[in-house]
Amino acid sequence: MSDLDALTSSAYSQALEVIASVEPRIAEATRQELVDQRGSLKLIASENYASPAVLLTMGTWFSDKYAEGTVGHRFYAGCQNVDTVESIAAEHARELFGAEYAYVQPHSGIDANLTAFWAILAHRVEGPWLEKAEKKNVNDLTDEDWESLRRELGNQRLLGMSLDTGGHLTHGFRPNISGKMFHQQQYGTDPVTGLIDYDALAAKAREFKPLILVAGYSAYPRRVNFAKMREIADSVGATLMVDMAHFAGLVAGKVFTGDEDPIPHAHVVTTTTHKSLRGPRGGMVLATKEYAPSVDRGCPMVLGGPLSHVMAAKAVALAEARQESFRGYAQDVADNAKSLAEGFLTRGANLVTGGTDNHLVLLDVTSFGLTGRQAESALLDAGVVTNRNSIPNDPNGAWYTSGIRLGTPALTTRGFGRDEFDKTAELIVEVLSNTTPGTTKAGGPSKASYTLADGVADRVRSASAEMLDKHPLYPGLELS
Ligand code: PLP
């Protein structure tokens, strides 16, 4: 065991003892979570394993500090150390992504998107409105002015990717706040290829004339041409906002470059920090200088006080992502996804778009006669952790679904390579081929119940254990 491993083991063991002295059940659940994560095939595309340095950074007294405002301009006293942390995190983000401006306060991806929406509205709508009304700021408004501005802000248009073709809830899905605060329309994918049809998207944009065009996805297994997206946005005077929450690690690791790198093309880019980027749970907004002053007002206009302990952990994770080794990791994530996809295709399974060229694979489970819900549950019985996901025009809706989304970032962090991902595809096909849908009490086909044939879960668990043992999670970490 290295000195650093010994220190990490001792730090966690002692921390758990301290926690147990107050609430032993929490200490126990924390220990058990490590056991469970170590012992399962984690294929959830939005999850990863942050380093012990990132995790440890979150458990400090920075958690206790309020720091509303921005660096050097806080609504609370005593923020000098938070200023240090926030400046370093923002500097790493700017350098890593080549962005003009970085805002590291958002607490999550959704918060980052809300911050971006309001920043774009402030820049594109509120600012010009105030100028036209010859008012310096909103404090000068009469009640009538205020009502008129609110109507203007509330009547803007947003065009984003639909949920069932891979977009996120916050990209204009009607029941989500984004679908209520904007007049929304959604673009999808080509019904035959499953790919974004840029000509159809351009035509829709011309007709709808959105203020904001949102690009980015949660479950689209392909790369996006952001140069084309910007052309479309420019042709209708829209702001291009890219949500790279899922693939930020592939941008950071220079797997996505040129037209596939959103930073040079978008006005505003949002992200999470905990998915392929492998940092703490959180969000970030990157923007051009033009949009920076509006984004900077995120807290306290949209967000509550920043989580200083998480901003510190973002700084550590971003420093890790700037190391040369992260590029190798990001390339492995993409290569492993190809291997996983090939593993399915050679065993006769169907994939949405017929493959992948990013970090995720969307498996259509209808050919196994299953819903996504049944497939997800049967796989979990066998120690394979995935999430069910809609496929385009999903016949089973957003709750039961017809797909399983699988991602490679987490197991790649553990050291899984091409062969292991091929084996993983084999094990998944074995589980799904041996799962039969159940029936409802009334005797009809059930979308939830299922039977997994005897012995399959044990067989798959032991085959997985062989691979997991070769690539232990936090190898040097031993809890006493
Ligand atoms: N944006 C995209 C594209 C996502 O996939 C997700 C989460 O899955 C989010 C935003 C929201 O992130 P969070 O859960 O951190 O709010």
Short mmCIF file of C-alpha atoms and ligand atoms in Angstrom, two decimals:
data_model
loop_
_atom_site.label_atom_id
_atom_site.label_comp_id
_atom_site.label_asym_id
_atom_site.label_seq_id
_atom_site.Cartn_x
_atom_site.Cartn_y
_atom_site.Cartn_z
CA MET A 1 0.00 0.00 0.00
CA SER A 2 1.41 3.43 -0.95
CA ASP A 3 1.70 6.21 1.61
CA LEU A 4 -1.19 8.04 -0.08
CA ASP A 5 -3.39 4.93 0.00
CA ALA A 6 -2.60 4.46 3.68
CA LEU A 7 -3.51 8.06 4.39
CA THR A 8 -6.76 7.79 2.41
CA SER A 9 -7.72 4.56 4.18
CA SER A 10 -7.02 6.04 7.54
CA ALA A 11 -8.88 9.28 6.73
CA TYR A 12 -12.04 7.42 5.70
CA SER A 13 -11.87 4.89 8.53
CA GLN A 14 -11.57 7.66 11.09
CA ALA A 15 -14.27 9.77 9.44
CA LEU A 16 -16.67 6.81 9.60
CA GLU A 17 -15.87 6.32 13.28
CA VAL A 18 -16.68 9.97 13.96
CA ILE A 19 -19.96 9.69 12.02
CA ALA A 20 -20.85 6.45 13.83
CA SER A 21 -20.42 8.17 17.19
CA VAL A 22 -23.46 10.33 16.29
CA GLU A 23 -25.60 8.24 13.91
CA PRO A 24 -24.22 4.72 13.35
CA ARG A 25 -26.84 3.90 10.73
CA ILE A 26 -25.44 6.59 8.43
CA ALA A 27 -21.90 5.31 8.91
CA GLU A 28 -23.13 1.80 8.10
CA ALA A 29 -25.03 2.91 4.99
CA THR A 30 -21.91 4.76 3.83
CA ARG A 31 -19.78 1.63 4.26
CA GLN A 32 -22.40 -0.47 2.51
CA GLU A 33 -22.56 1.94 -0.44
CA LEU A 34 -18.85 1.34 -1.03
CA VAL A 35 -19.37 -2.43 -0.84
CA ASP A 36 -22.29 -2.23 -3.30
CA GLN A 37 -20.45 0.06 -5.74
CA ARG A 38 -17.39 -2.18 -5.58
CA GLY A 39 -19.44 -5.29 -6.28
CA SER A 40 -21.58 -4.24 -9.23
CA LEU A 41 -21.16 -3.40 -12.90
CA LYS A 42 -21.99 0.28 -12.90
CA LEU A 43 -23.16 1.18 -16.38
CA ILE A 44 -25.27 4.23 -15.65
CA ALA A 45 -24.12 6.66 -18.33
CA SER A 46 -24.39 9.70 -16.06
CA GLU A 47 -22.34 8.26 -13.18
CA ASN A 48 -18.66 7.90 -12.49
CA TYR A 49 -16.22 7.43 -9.59
CA ALA A 50 -14.63 10.66 -8.40
CA SER A 51 -11.11 10.38 -6.99
CA PRO A 52 -10.54 10.21 -3.20
CA ALA A 53 -8.99 13.72 -3.45
CA VAL A 54 -12.23 15.07 -4.94
CA LEU A 55 -14.38 13.23 -2.40
CA LEU A 56 -12.29 14.31 0.58
CA THR A 57 -12.36 17.93 -0.54
CA MET A 58 -16.13 17.96 -0.09
CA GLY A 59 -16.05 16.98 3.57
CA THR A 60 -14.76 20.22 5.07
CA TRP A 61 -15.80 23.36 6.89
CA PHE A 62 -16.24 25.20 3.60
CA SER A 63 -19.67 23.60 3.82
CA ASP A 64 -20.49 26.00 6.66
CA LYS A 65 -19.76 29.23 4.82
CA TYR A 66 -22.29 31.48 3.13
CA ALA A 67 -20.89 33.35 0.14
CA GLU A 68 -23.71 34.77 -2.00
CA GLY A 69 -22.40 36.97 -4.78
CA THR A 70 -19.26 36.52 -6.84
CA VAL A 71 -15.52 36.68 -6.24
CA GLY A 72 -14.66 40.00 -4.57
CA HIS A 73 -18.33 41.04 -4.53
CA ARG A 74 -20.08 39.07 -1.77
CA PHE A 75 -23.18 39.74 0.28
CA TYR A 76 -21.43 38.22 3.34
CA ALA A 77 -18.25 39.06 5.21
CA GLY A 78 -15.29 36.71 5.59
CA CYS A 79 -15.35 35.17 2.12
CA GLN A 80 -11.64 35.53 1.35
CA ASN A 81 -11.00 31.77 1.26
CA VAL A 82 -14.13 31.08 -0.76
CA ASP A 83 -12.87 33.71 -3.22
CA THR A 84 -9.62 31.76 -3.51
CA VAL A 85 -11.45 28.50 -4.14
CA GLU A 86 -13.93 29.92 -6.64
CA SER A 87 -11.19 31.76 -8.57
CA ILE A 88 -9.06 28.62 -8.86
CA ALA A 89 -12.00 26.48 -9.98
CA ALA A 90 -13.03 29.06 -12.60
CA GLU A 91 -9.44 29.43 -13.83
CA HIS A 92 -9.09 25.65 -14.28
CA ALA A 93 -12.43 25.54 -16.11
CA ARG A 94 -11.45 28.36 -18.47
CA GLU A 95 -8.06 26.81 -19.19
CA LEU A 96 -9.34 23.26 -19.58
CA PHE A 97 -12.12 24.14 -22.00
CA GLY A 98 -10.63 27.25 -23.61
CA ALA A 99 -13.64 29.26 -22.50
CA GLU A 100 -13.71 33.05 -22.16
CA TYR A 101 -15.63 32.88 -18.89
CA ALA A 102 -16.56 30.18 -16.34
CA TYR A 103 -19.16 30.27 -13.59
CA VAL A 104 -18.66 27.40 -11.16
CA GLN A 105 -21.46 28.03 -8.66
CA PRO A 106 -24.45 26.05 -10.02
CA HIS A 107 -25.38 23.26 -7.64
CA SER A 108 -26.34 20.83 -10.39
CA GLY A 109 -26.92 20.52 -14.12
CA ILE A 110 -30.50 21.72 -13.89
CA ASP A 111 -29.37 24.75 -11.88
CA ALA A 112 -26.76 25.48 -14.54
CA ASN A 113 -29.46 25.39 -17.23
CA LEU A 114 -31.78 27.66 -15.25
CA THR A 115 -28.90 30.07 -14.69
CA ALA A 116 -28.15 30.04 -18.41
CA PHE A 117 -31.78 30.58 -19.41
CA TRP A 118 -32.11 33.61 -17.15
CA ALA A 119 -28.75 34.96 -18.23
CA ILE A 120 -29.79 34.74 -21.89
CA LEU A 121 -33.15 36.36 -21.11
CA ALA A 122 -31.39 39.13 -19.18
CA HIS A 123 -28.90 39.73 -21.99
CA ARG A 124 -31.26 39.43 -24.95
CA VAL A 125 -34.56 40.68 -23.55
CA GLU A 126 -34.29 42.57 -20.26
CA GLY A 127 -31.23 44.65 -21.24
CA PRO A 128 -32.65 45.87 -24.58
CA TRP A 129 -36.06 46.45 -22.95
CA LEU A 130 -34.52 48.65 -20.24
CA GLU A 131 -32.52 50.54 -22.84
CA LYS A 132 -35.60 51.20 -24.96
CA ALA A 133 -37.52 52.31 -21.88
CA GLU A 134 -34.54 54.52 -20.94
CA LYS A 135 -34.30 52.93 -17.49
CA LYS A 136 -30.99 52.16 -15.85
CA ASN A 137 -32.18 49.07 -14.00
CA VAL A 138 -35.28 47.23 -12.79
CA ASN A 139 -35.41 49.29 -9.58
CA ASP A 140 -36.49 52.30 -11.68
CA LEU A 141 -39.60 50.56 -13.03
CA THR A 142 -43.18 51.53 -12.26
CA ASP A 143 -45.65 48.72 -11.62
CA GLU A 144 -46.89 49.06 -15.21
CA ASP A 145 -43.34 48.90 -16.59
CA TRP A 146 -42.68 45.86 -14.49
CA GLU A 147 -45.76 44.07 -15.79
CA SER A 148 -44.76 44.86 -19.37
CA LEU A 149 -41.20 43.53 -18.83
CA ARG A 150 -42.53 40.37 -17.19
CA ARG A 151 -44.78 39.75 -20.18
CA GLU A 152 -41.84 40.25 -22.53
CA LEU A 153 -39.61 37.87 -20.55
CA GLY A 154 -42.38 35.29 -20.36
CA ASN A 155 -43.12 35.25 -24.06
CA GLN A 156 -39.87 34.00 -25.52
CA ARG A 157 -39.28 30.91 -27.63
CA LEU A 158 -37.00 27.94 -27.04
CA LEU A 159 -36.20 25.06 -29.39
CA GLY A 160 -34.60 21.96 -27.85
CA MET A 161 -34.21 18.23 -28.47
CA SER A 162 -37.19 16.12 -27.47
CA LEU A 163 -36.96 13.84 -24.46
CA ASP A 164 -37.70 10.64 -26.36
CA THR A 165 -34.95 11.27 -28.91
CA GLY A 166 -32.36 11.95 -26.23
CA GLY A 167 -32.85 15.55 -25.03
CA HIS A 168 -33.08 16.45 -21.35
CA LEU A 169 -36.20 17.50 -19.44
CA THR A 170 -34.82 21.05 -19.22
CA HIS A 171 -34.55 21.37 -23.01
CA GLY A 172 -38.20 22.39 -23.31
CA PHE A 173 -40.09 19.24 -22.22
CA ARG A 174 -43.59 20.59 -21.62
CA PRO A 175 -44.17 19.48 -18.01
CA ASN A 176 -40.70 20.77 -17.00
CA ILE A 177 -40.18 24.41 -15.96
CA SER A 178 -38.34 24.97 -19.25
CA GLY A 179 -41.47 23.97 -21.17
CA LYS A 180 -43.58 26.34 -19.10
CA MET A 181 -41.38 29.43 -18.93
CA PHE A 182 -40.88 29.42 -22.72
CA HIS A 183 -43.05 28.87 -25.75
CA GLN A 184 -41.34 25.68 -26.73
CA GLN A 185 -40.93 23.47 -29.74
CA GLN A 186 -38.86 20.33 -29.93
CA TYR A 187 -36.69 18.82 -32.64
CA GLY A 188 -36.14 15.09 -32.92
CA THR A 189 -34.14 12.65 -34.96
CA ASP A 190 -34.63 11.08 -38.37
CA PRO A 191 -37.09 8.16 -38.00
CA VAL A 192 -34.93 5.85 -40.14
CA THR A 193 -31.34 6.68 -39.11
CA GLY A 194 -32.07 7.92 -35.60
CA LEU A 195 -29.65 10.80 -36.27
CA ILE A 196 -30.24 14.55 -35.94
CA ASP A 197 -31.42 15.85 -39.32
CA TYR A 198 -29.79 19.29 -39.50
CA ASP A 199 -31.78 20.34 -42.58
CA ALA A 200 -35.08 19.53 -40.88
CA LEU A 201 -33.86 21.30 -37.75
CA ALA A 202 -32.87 24.39 -39.78
CA ALA A 203 -36.32 24.46 -41.41
CA LYS A 204 -38.01 24.18 -38.02
CA ALA A 205 -35.83 26.98 -36.62
CA ARG A 206 -36.69 29.19 -39.61
CA GLU A 207 -40.37 28.67 -39.00
CA PHE A 208 -40.31 28.96 -35.19
CA LYS A 209 -37.59 31.63 -34.80
CA PRO A 210 -36.50 30.71 -31.28
CA LEU A 211 -34.64 33.08 -28.98
CA ILE A 212 -32.68 30.06 -27.72
CA LEU A 213 -31.60 26.95 -29.60
CA VAL A 214 -30.54 24.23 -27.15
CA ALA A 215 -28.15 21.51 -28.32
CA GLY A 216 -26.90 18.64 -26.20
CA TYR A 217 -28.44 15.46 -24.87
CA SER A 218 -28.83 12.84 -22.16
CA ALA A 219 -29.40 9.79 -24.31
CA TYR A 220 -28.27 10.39 -27.89
CA PRO A 221 -25.44 7.97 -28.72
CA ARG A 222 -23.83 10.12 -31.40
CA ARG A 223 -21.71 13.24 -31.76
CA VAL A 224 -23.25 16.59 -32.59
CA ASN A 225 -21.92 19.07 -35.15
CA PHE A 226 -21.93 22.30 -33.15
CA ALA A 227 -20.63 24.38 -36.08
CA LYS A 228 -23.83 23.46 -37.94
CA MET A 229 -25.88 24.18 -34.82
CA ARG A 230 -24.35 27.66 -34.64
CA GLU A 231 -25.06 28.26 -38.32
CA ILE A 232 -28.70 27.38 -37.70
CA ALA A 233 -28.85 29.59 -34.61
CA ASP A 234 -27.26 32.51 -36.49
CA SER A 235 -29.64 32.12 -39.43
CA VAL A 236 -32.58 32.95 -37.14
CA GLY A 237 -30.84 35.24 -34.64
CA ALA A 238 -30.99 32.66 -31.84
CA THR A 239 -28.56 32.22 -28.96
CA LEU A 240 -26.90 28.81 -29.14
CA MET A 241 -26.85 27.12 -25.75
CA VAL A 242 -25.15 23.74 -25.51
CA ASP A 243 -25.78 21.44 -22.56
CA MET A 244 -22.69 19.20 -22.49
CA ALA A 245 -23.57 17.64 -19.12
CA HIS A 246 -23.07 14.13 -20.46
CA PHE A 247 -20.05 14.53 -22.68
CA ALA A 248 -18.02 17.26 -20.90
CA GLY A 249 -15.32 14.66 -20.18
CA LEU A 250 -14.97 13.93 -23.89
CA VAL A 251 -14.63 17.66 -24.59
CA ALA A 252 -12.12 18.08 -21.75
CA GLY A 253 -10.17 15.03 -22.96
CA LYS A 254 -10.07 16.36 -26.55
CA VAL A 255 -11.98 13.45 -28.01
CA PHE A 256 -14.49 15.96 -29.32
CA THR A 257 -12.60 18.66 -31.22
CA GLY A 258 -13.30 21.05 -34.12
CA ASP A 259 -16.98 21.07 -35.04
CA GLU A 260 -17.71 18.62 -32.19
CA ASP A 261 -16.28 20.88 -29.49
CA PRO A 262 -19.14 23.15 -28.35
CA ILE A 263 -16.99 25.86 -26.74
CA PRO A 264 -15.87 27.74 -29.88
CA HIS A 265 -19.35 27.60 -31.38
CA ALA A 266 -21.85 28.20 -28.57
CA HIS A 267 -22.67 31.47 -26.84
CA VAL A 268 -23.36 29.64 -23.58
CA VAL A 269 -22.37 26.11 -22.53
CA THR A 270 -23.72 24.36 -19.46
CA THR A 271 -22.51 21.16 -17.86
CA THR A 272 -22.58 18.92 -14.85
CA THR A 273 -19.27 18.16 -13.22
CA HIS A 274 -20.02 14.62 -12.03
CA LYS A 275 -20.65 12.57 -15.17
CA SER A 276 -17.91 11.92 -17.73
CA LEU A 277 -15.95 14.86 -16.23
CA ARG A 278 -15.51 12.75 -13.05
CA GLY A 279 -15.83 15.53 -10.49
CA PRO A 280 -18.15 16.21 -7.57
CA ARG A 281 -21.91 16.48 -8.09
CA GLY A 282 -22.49 19.97 -9.44
CA GLY A 283 -22.88 22.23 -12.44
CA MET A 284 -21.05 24.95 -14.35
CA VAL A 285 -21.76 27.55 -17.01
CA LEU A 286 -19.16 28.57 -19.60
CA ALA A 287 -19.86 31.60 -21.73
CA THR A 288 -18.50 34.16 -24.13
CA LYS A 289 -17.46 37.51 -22.63
CA GLU A 290 -20.66 39.02 -24.02
CA TYR A 291 -22.88 36.79 -21.85
CA ALA A 292 -20.55 36.74 -18.81
CA PRO A 293 -22.03 39.69 -16.87
CA SER A 294 -25.51 38.13 -17.00
CA VAL A 295 -24.31 34.64 -16.05
CA ASP A 296 -22.35 36.17 -13.17
CA ARG A 297 -25.63 37.27 -11.58
CA GLY A 298 -26.76 33.65 -11.20
CA CYS A 299 -26.41 33.86 -7.42
CA PRO A 300 -28.51 35.24 -5.81
CA MET A 301 -30.86 35.97 -8.75
CA VAL A 302 -31.42 32.31 -9.68
CA LEU A 303 -29.30 30.23 -7.32
CA GLY A 304 -29.02 30.00 -3.57
CA GLY A 305 -25.69 30.45 -1.81
CA PRO A 306 -22.81 28.61 -3.50
CA LEU A 307 -21.66 25.27 -2.09
CA SER A 308 -18.10 26.34 -1.35
CA HIS A 309 -16.98 22.83 -0.40
CA VAL A 310 -18.23 21.57 -3.78
CA MET A 311 -16.58 24.46 -5.65
CA ALA A 312 -13.33 23.40 -3.95
CA ALA A 313 -13.88 19.84 -5.14
CA LYS A 314 -14.66 21.12 -8.65
CA ALA A 315 -11.25 22.86 -8.60
CA VAL A 316 -9.53 19.59 -7.66
CA ALA A 317 -11.43 17.59 -10.31
CA LEU A 318 -10.72 20.18 -13.00
CA ALA A 319 -7.04 20.12 -12.07
CA GLU A 320 -7.16 16.33 -12.55
CA ALA A 321 -8.88 16.74 -15.91
CA ARG A 322 -6.06 19.05 -17.03
CA GLN A 323 -3.52 16.26 -16.53
CA GLU A 324 -2.35 14.45 -19.65
CA SER A 325 -3.71 11.14 -18.34
CA PHE A 326 -7.28 12.44 -18.57
CA ARG A 327 -7.00 12.53 -22.36
CA GLY A 328 -6.19 8.82 -22.36
CA TYR A 329 -9.13 8.18 -20.06
CA ALA A 330 -11.53 10.11 -22.32
CA GLN A 331 -10.34 8.24 -25.43
CA ASP A 332 -10.77 4.93 -23.58
CA VAL A 333 -14.34 5.92 -22.62
CA ALA A 334 -15.20 6.39 -26.32
CA ASP A 335 -13.31 3.27 -27.51
CA ASN A 336 -14.93 1.16 -24.80
CA ALA A 337 -18.39 2.39 -25.81
CA LYS A 338 -17.65 1.18 -29.37
CA SER A 339 -16.62 -2.19 -28.02
CA LEU A 340 -19.77 -2.44 -25.90
CA ALA A 341 -21.89 -1.54 -28.94
CA GLU A 342 -20.10 -4.08 -31.14
CA GLY A 343 -20.62 -6.67 -28.42
CA PHE A 344 -24.37 -6.14 -28.64
CA LEU A 345 -24.55 -5.98 -32.41
CA THR A 346 -22.58 -9.20 -32.94
CA ARG A 347 -25.02 -10.93 -30.56
CA GLY A 348 -28.04 -9.73 -32.55
CA ALA A 349 -29.27 -6.95 -30.24
CA ASN A 350 -30.71 -3.68 -31.59
CA LEU A 351 -29.15 -0.32 -30.80
CA VAL A 352 -30.75 3.05 -31.42
CA THR A 353 -28.81 4.63 -34.37
CA GLY A 354 -27.08 1.28 -34.90
CA GLY A 355 -24.10 2.07 -32.67
CA THR A 356 -22.30 4.83 -30.84
CA ASP A 357 -19.52 7.33 -31.21
CA ASN A 358 -19.65 8.86 -27.77
CA HIS A 359 -19.76 7.38 -24.26
CA LEU A 360 -23.20 5.77 -24.34
CA VAL A 361 -25.22 3.05 -25.96
CA LEU A 362 -29.01 2.94 -26.15
CA LEU A 363 -30.20 -0.65 -26.27
CA ASP A 364 -33.68 -1.25 -27.68
CA VAL A 365 -35.03 -4.15 -25.59
CA THR A 366 -38.25 -4.71 -27.54
CA SER A 367 -36.60 -7.53 -29.50
CA PHE A 368 -36.21 -9.38 -26.16
CA GLY A 369 -39.98 -8.93 -25.62
CA LEU A 370 -39.30 -6.72 -22.59
CA THR A 371 -39.98 -3.20 -21.42
CA GLY A 372 -37.09 -1.06 -20.20
CA ARG A 373 -38.44 -1.42 -16.68
CA GLN A 374 -38.34 -5.24 -16.82
CA ALA A 375 -34.88 -5.22 -18.37
CA GLU A 376 -33.52 -2.76 -15.80
CA SER A 377 -34.88 -4.84 -12.90
CA ALA A 378 -33.66 -8.20 -14.25
CA LEU A 379 -30.20 -6.74 -14.86
CA LEU A 380 -30.09 -5.35 -11.33
CA ASP A 381 -30.89 -8.84 -9.99
CA ALA A 382 -27.71 -9.94 -11.73
CA GLY A 383 -25.64 -7.06 -10.31
CA VAL A 384 -25.68 -4.96 -13.51
CA VAL A 385 -26.72 -1.39 -12.70
CA THR A 386 -28.28 0.49 -15.63
CA ASN A 387 -31.22 2.79 -16.20
CA ARG A 388 -34.26 2.36 -18.38
CA ASN A 389 -34.68 5.03 -21.02
CA SER A 390 -37.15 6.03 -23.71
CA ILE A 391 -36.33 5.29 -27.31
CA PRO A 392 -37.64 7.48 -30.15
CA ASN A 393 -41.48 7.23 -30.36
CA ASP A 394 -41.39 4.86 -27.42
CA PRO A 395 -44.48 2.61 -27.41
CA ASN A 396 -44.15 2.13 -23.64
CA GLY A 397 -43.95 5.80 -22.62
CA ALA A 398 -41.45 7.52 -20.32
CA TRP A 399 -42.12 5.37 -17.22
CA TYR A 400 -41.85 1.81 -18.52
CA THR A 401 -39.85 2.68 -21.65
CA SER A 402 -38.40 0.33 -24.26
CA GLY A 403 -34.72 1.04 -23.83
CA ILE A 404 -31.75 0.63 -21.55
CA ARG A 405 -29.09 3.34 -21.51
CA LEU A 406 -25.55 2.17 -20.84
CA GLY A 407 -22.43 4.27 -20.41
CA THR A 408 -18.73 3.52 -20.13
CA PRO A 409 -17.32 6.40 -17.98
CA ALA A 410 -17.52 4.62 -14.60
CA LEU A 411 -16.14 1.19 -15.50
CA THR A 412 -13.45 2.84 -17.64
CA THR A 413 -12.35 4.69 -14.50
CA ARG A 414 -12.00 1.26 -12.84
CA GLY A 415 -9.75 0.18 -15.71
CA PHE A 416 -12.11 -1.94 -17.81
CA GLY A 417 -10.88 -2.31 -21.39
CA ARG A 418 -12.34 -3.38 -24.75
CA ASP A 419 -12.52 -7.12 -23.96
CA GLU A 420 -14.24 -6.52 -20.66
CA PHE A 421 -16.86 -4.33 -22.31
CA ASP A 422 -17.43 -7.02 -24.93
CA LYS A 423 -17.89 -9.52 -22.09
CA THR A 424 -20.26 -7.06 -20.38
CA ALA A 425 -22.42 -7.01 -23.54
CA GLU A 426 -22.42 -10.82 -23.51
CA LEU A 427 -23.58 -10.91 -19.87
CA ILE A 428 -26.34 -8.36 -20.51
CA VAL A 429 -27.61 -10.31 -23.51
CA GLU A 430 -27.54 -13.47 -21.38
CA VAL A 431 -29.73 -11.83 -18.71
CA LEU A 432 -32.19 -10.33 -21.19
CA SER A 433 -32.49 -13.53 -23.24
CA ASN A 434 -33.37 -15.39 -20.07
CA THR A 435 -35.97 -12.91 -18.81
CA THR A 436 -39.64 -13.44 -19.58
CA PRO A 437 -42.31 -10.80 -19.05
CA GLY A 438 -44.91 -11.49 -16.36
CA THR A 439 -48.67 -11.07 -16.42
CA THR A 440 -50.94 -8.69 -14.55
CA LYS A 441 -53.51 -9.89 -11.98
CA ALA A 442 -56.11 -9.66 -14.74
CA GLY A 443 -54.00 -12.00 -16.87
CA GLY A 444 -52.79 -9.41 -19.41
CA PRO A 445 -49.14 -8.70 -20.26
CA SER A 446 -47.36 -6.82 -17.48
CA LYS A 447 -44.93 -3.99 -18.23
CA ALA A 448 -43.23 -4.36 -14.84
CA SER A 449 -43.13 -7.97 -13.61
CA TYR A 450 -40.80 -10.55 -15.07
CA THR A 451 -39.08 -13.83 -14.34
CA LEU A 452 -35.34 -14.33 -14.65
CA ALA A 453 -34.47 -17.99 -15.29
CA ASP A 454 -32.88 -19.86 -12.38
CA GLY A 455 -29.14 -19.68 -12.07
CA VAL A 456 -28.62 -16.80 -14.53
CA ALA A 457 -28.17 -14.08 -11.91
CA ASP A 458 -25.56 -16.16 -10.05
CA ARG A 459 -23.72 -17.05 -13.24
CA VAL A 460 -23.59 -13.41 -14.35
CA ARG A 461 -22.61 -12.17 -10.91
CA SER A 462 -19.68 -14.54 -10.74
CA ALA A 463 -18.50 -13.69 -14.27
CA SER A 464 -18.76 -9.97 -13.36
CA ALA A 465 -16.89 -10.55 -10.10
CA GLU A 466 -13.93 -11.93 -12.02
CA MET A 467 -13.67 -8.69 -13.99
CA LEU A 468 -14.43 -6.43 -11.02
CA ASP A 469 -11.78 -8.17 -8.89
CA LYS A 470 -9.19 -7.48 -11.59
CA HIS A 471 -10.10 -3.78 -11.50
CA PRO A 472 -10.90 -2.90 -7.91
CA LEU A 473 -12.64 0.37 -7.10
CA TYR A 474 -10.35 2.62 -5.00
CA PRO A 475 -7.73 -0.15 -4.95
CA GLY A 476 -5.73 1.19 -2.03
CA LEU A 477 -8.72 2.03 0.13
CA GLU A 478 -9.19 -0.36 3.04
CA LEU A 479 -11.66 0.51 5.76
CA SER A 480 -10.86 -0.71 9.25
N1 PLP B 1 -28.50 18.17 -18.51
C1 PLP B 1 -28.36 16.94 -19.01
C2 PLP B 1 -28.06 16.79 -20.47
C3 PLP B 1 -28.47 15.83 -18.18
O1 PLP B 1 -28.34 14.60 -18.69
C4 PLP B 1 -28.74 16.03 -16.81
C5 PLP B 1 -28.87 14.92 -15.85
O2 PLP B 1 -29.02 13.82 -16.05
C6 PLP B 1 -28.90 17.32 -16.34
C7 PLP B 1 -28.78 18.38 -17.21
C8 PLP B 1 -29.25 17.60 -14.92
O3 PLP B 1 -28.20 17.38 -14.06
P1 PLP B 1 -28.43 17.38 -12.47
O4 PLP B 1 -29.05 16.07 -12.15
O5 PLP B 1 -27.06 17.57 -11.92
O6 PLP B 1 -29.32 18.54 -12.16
#
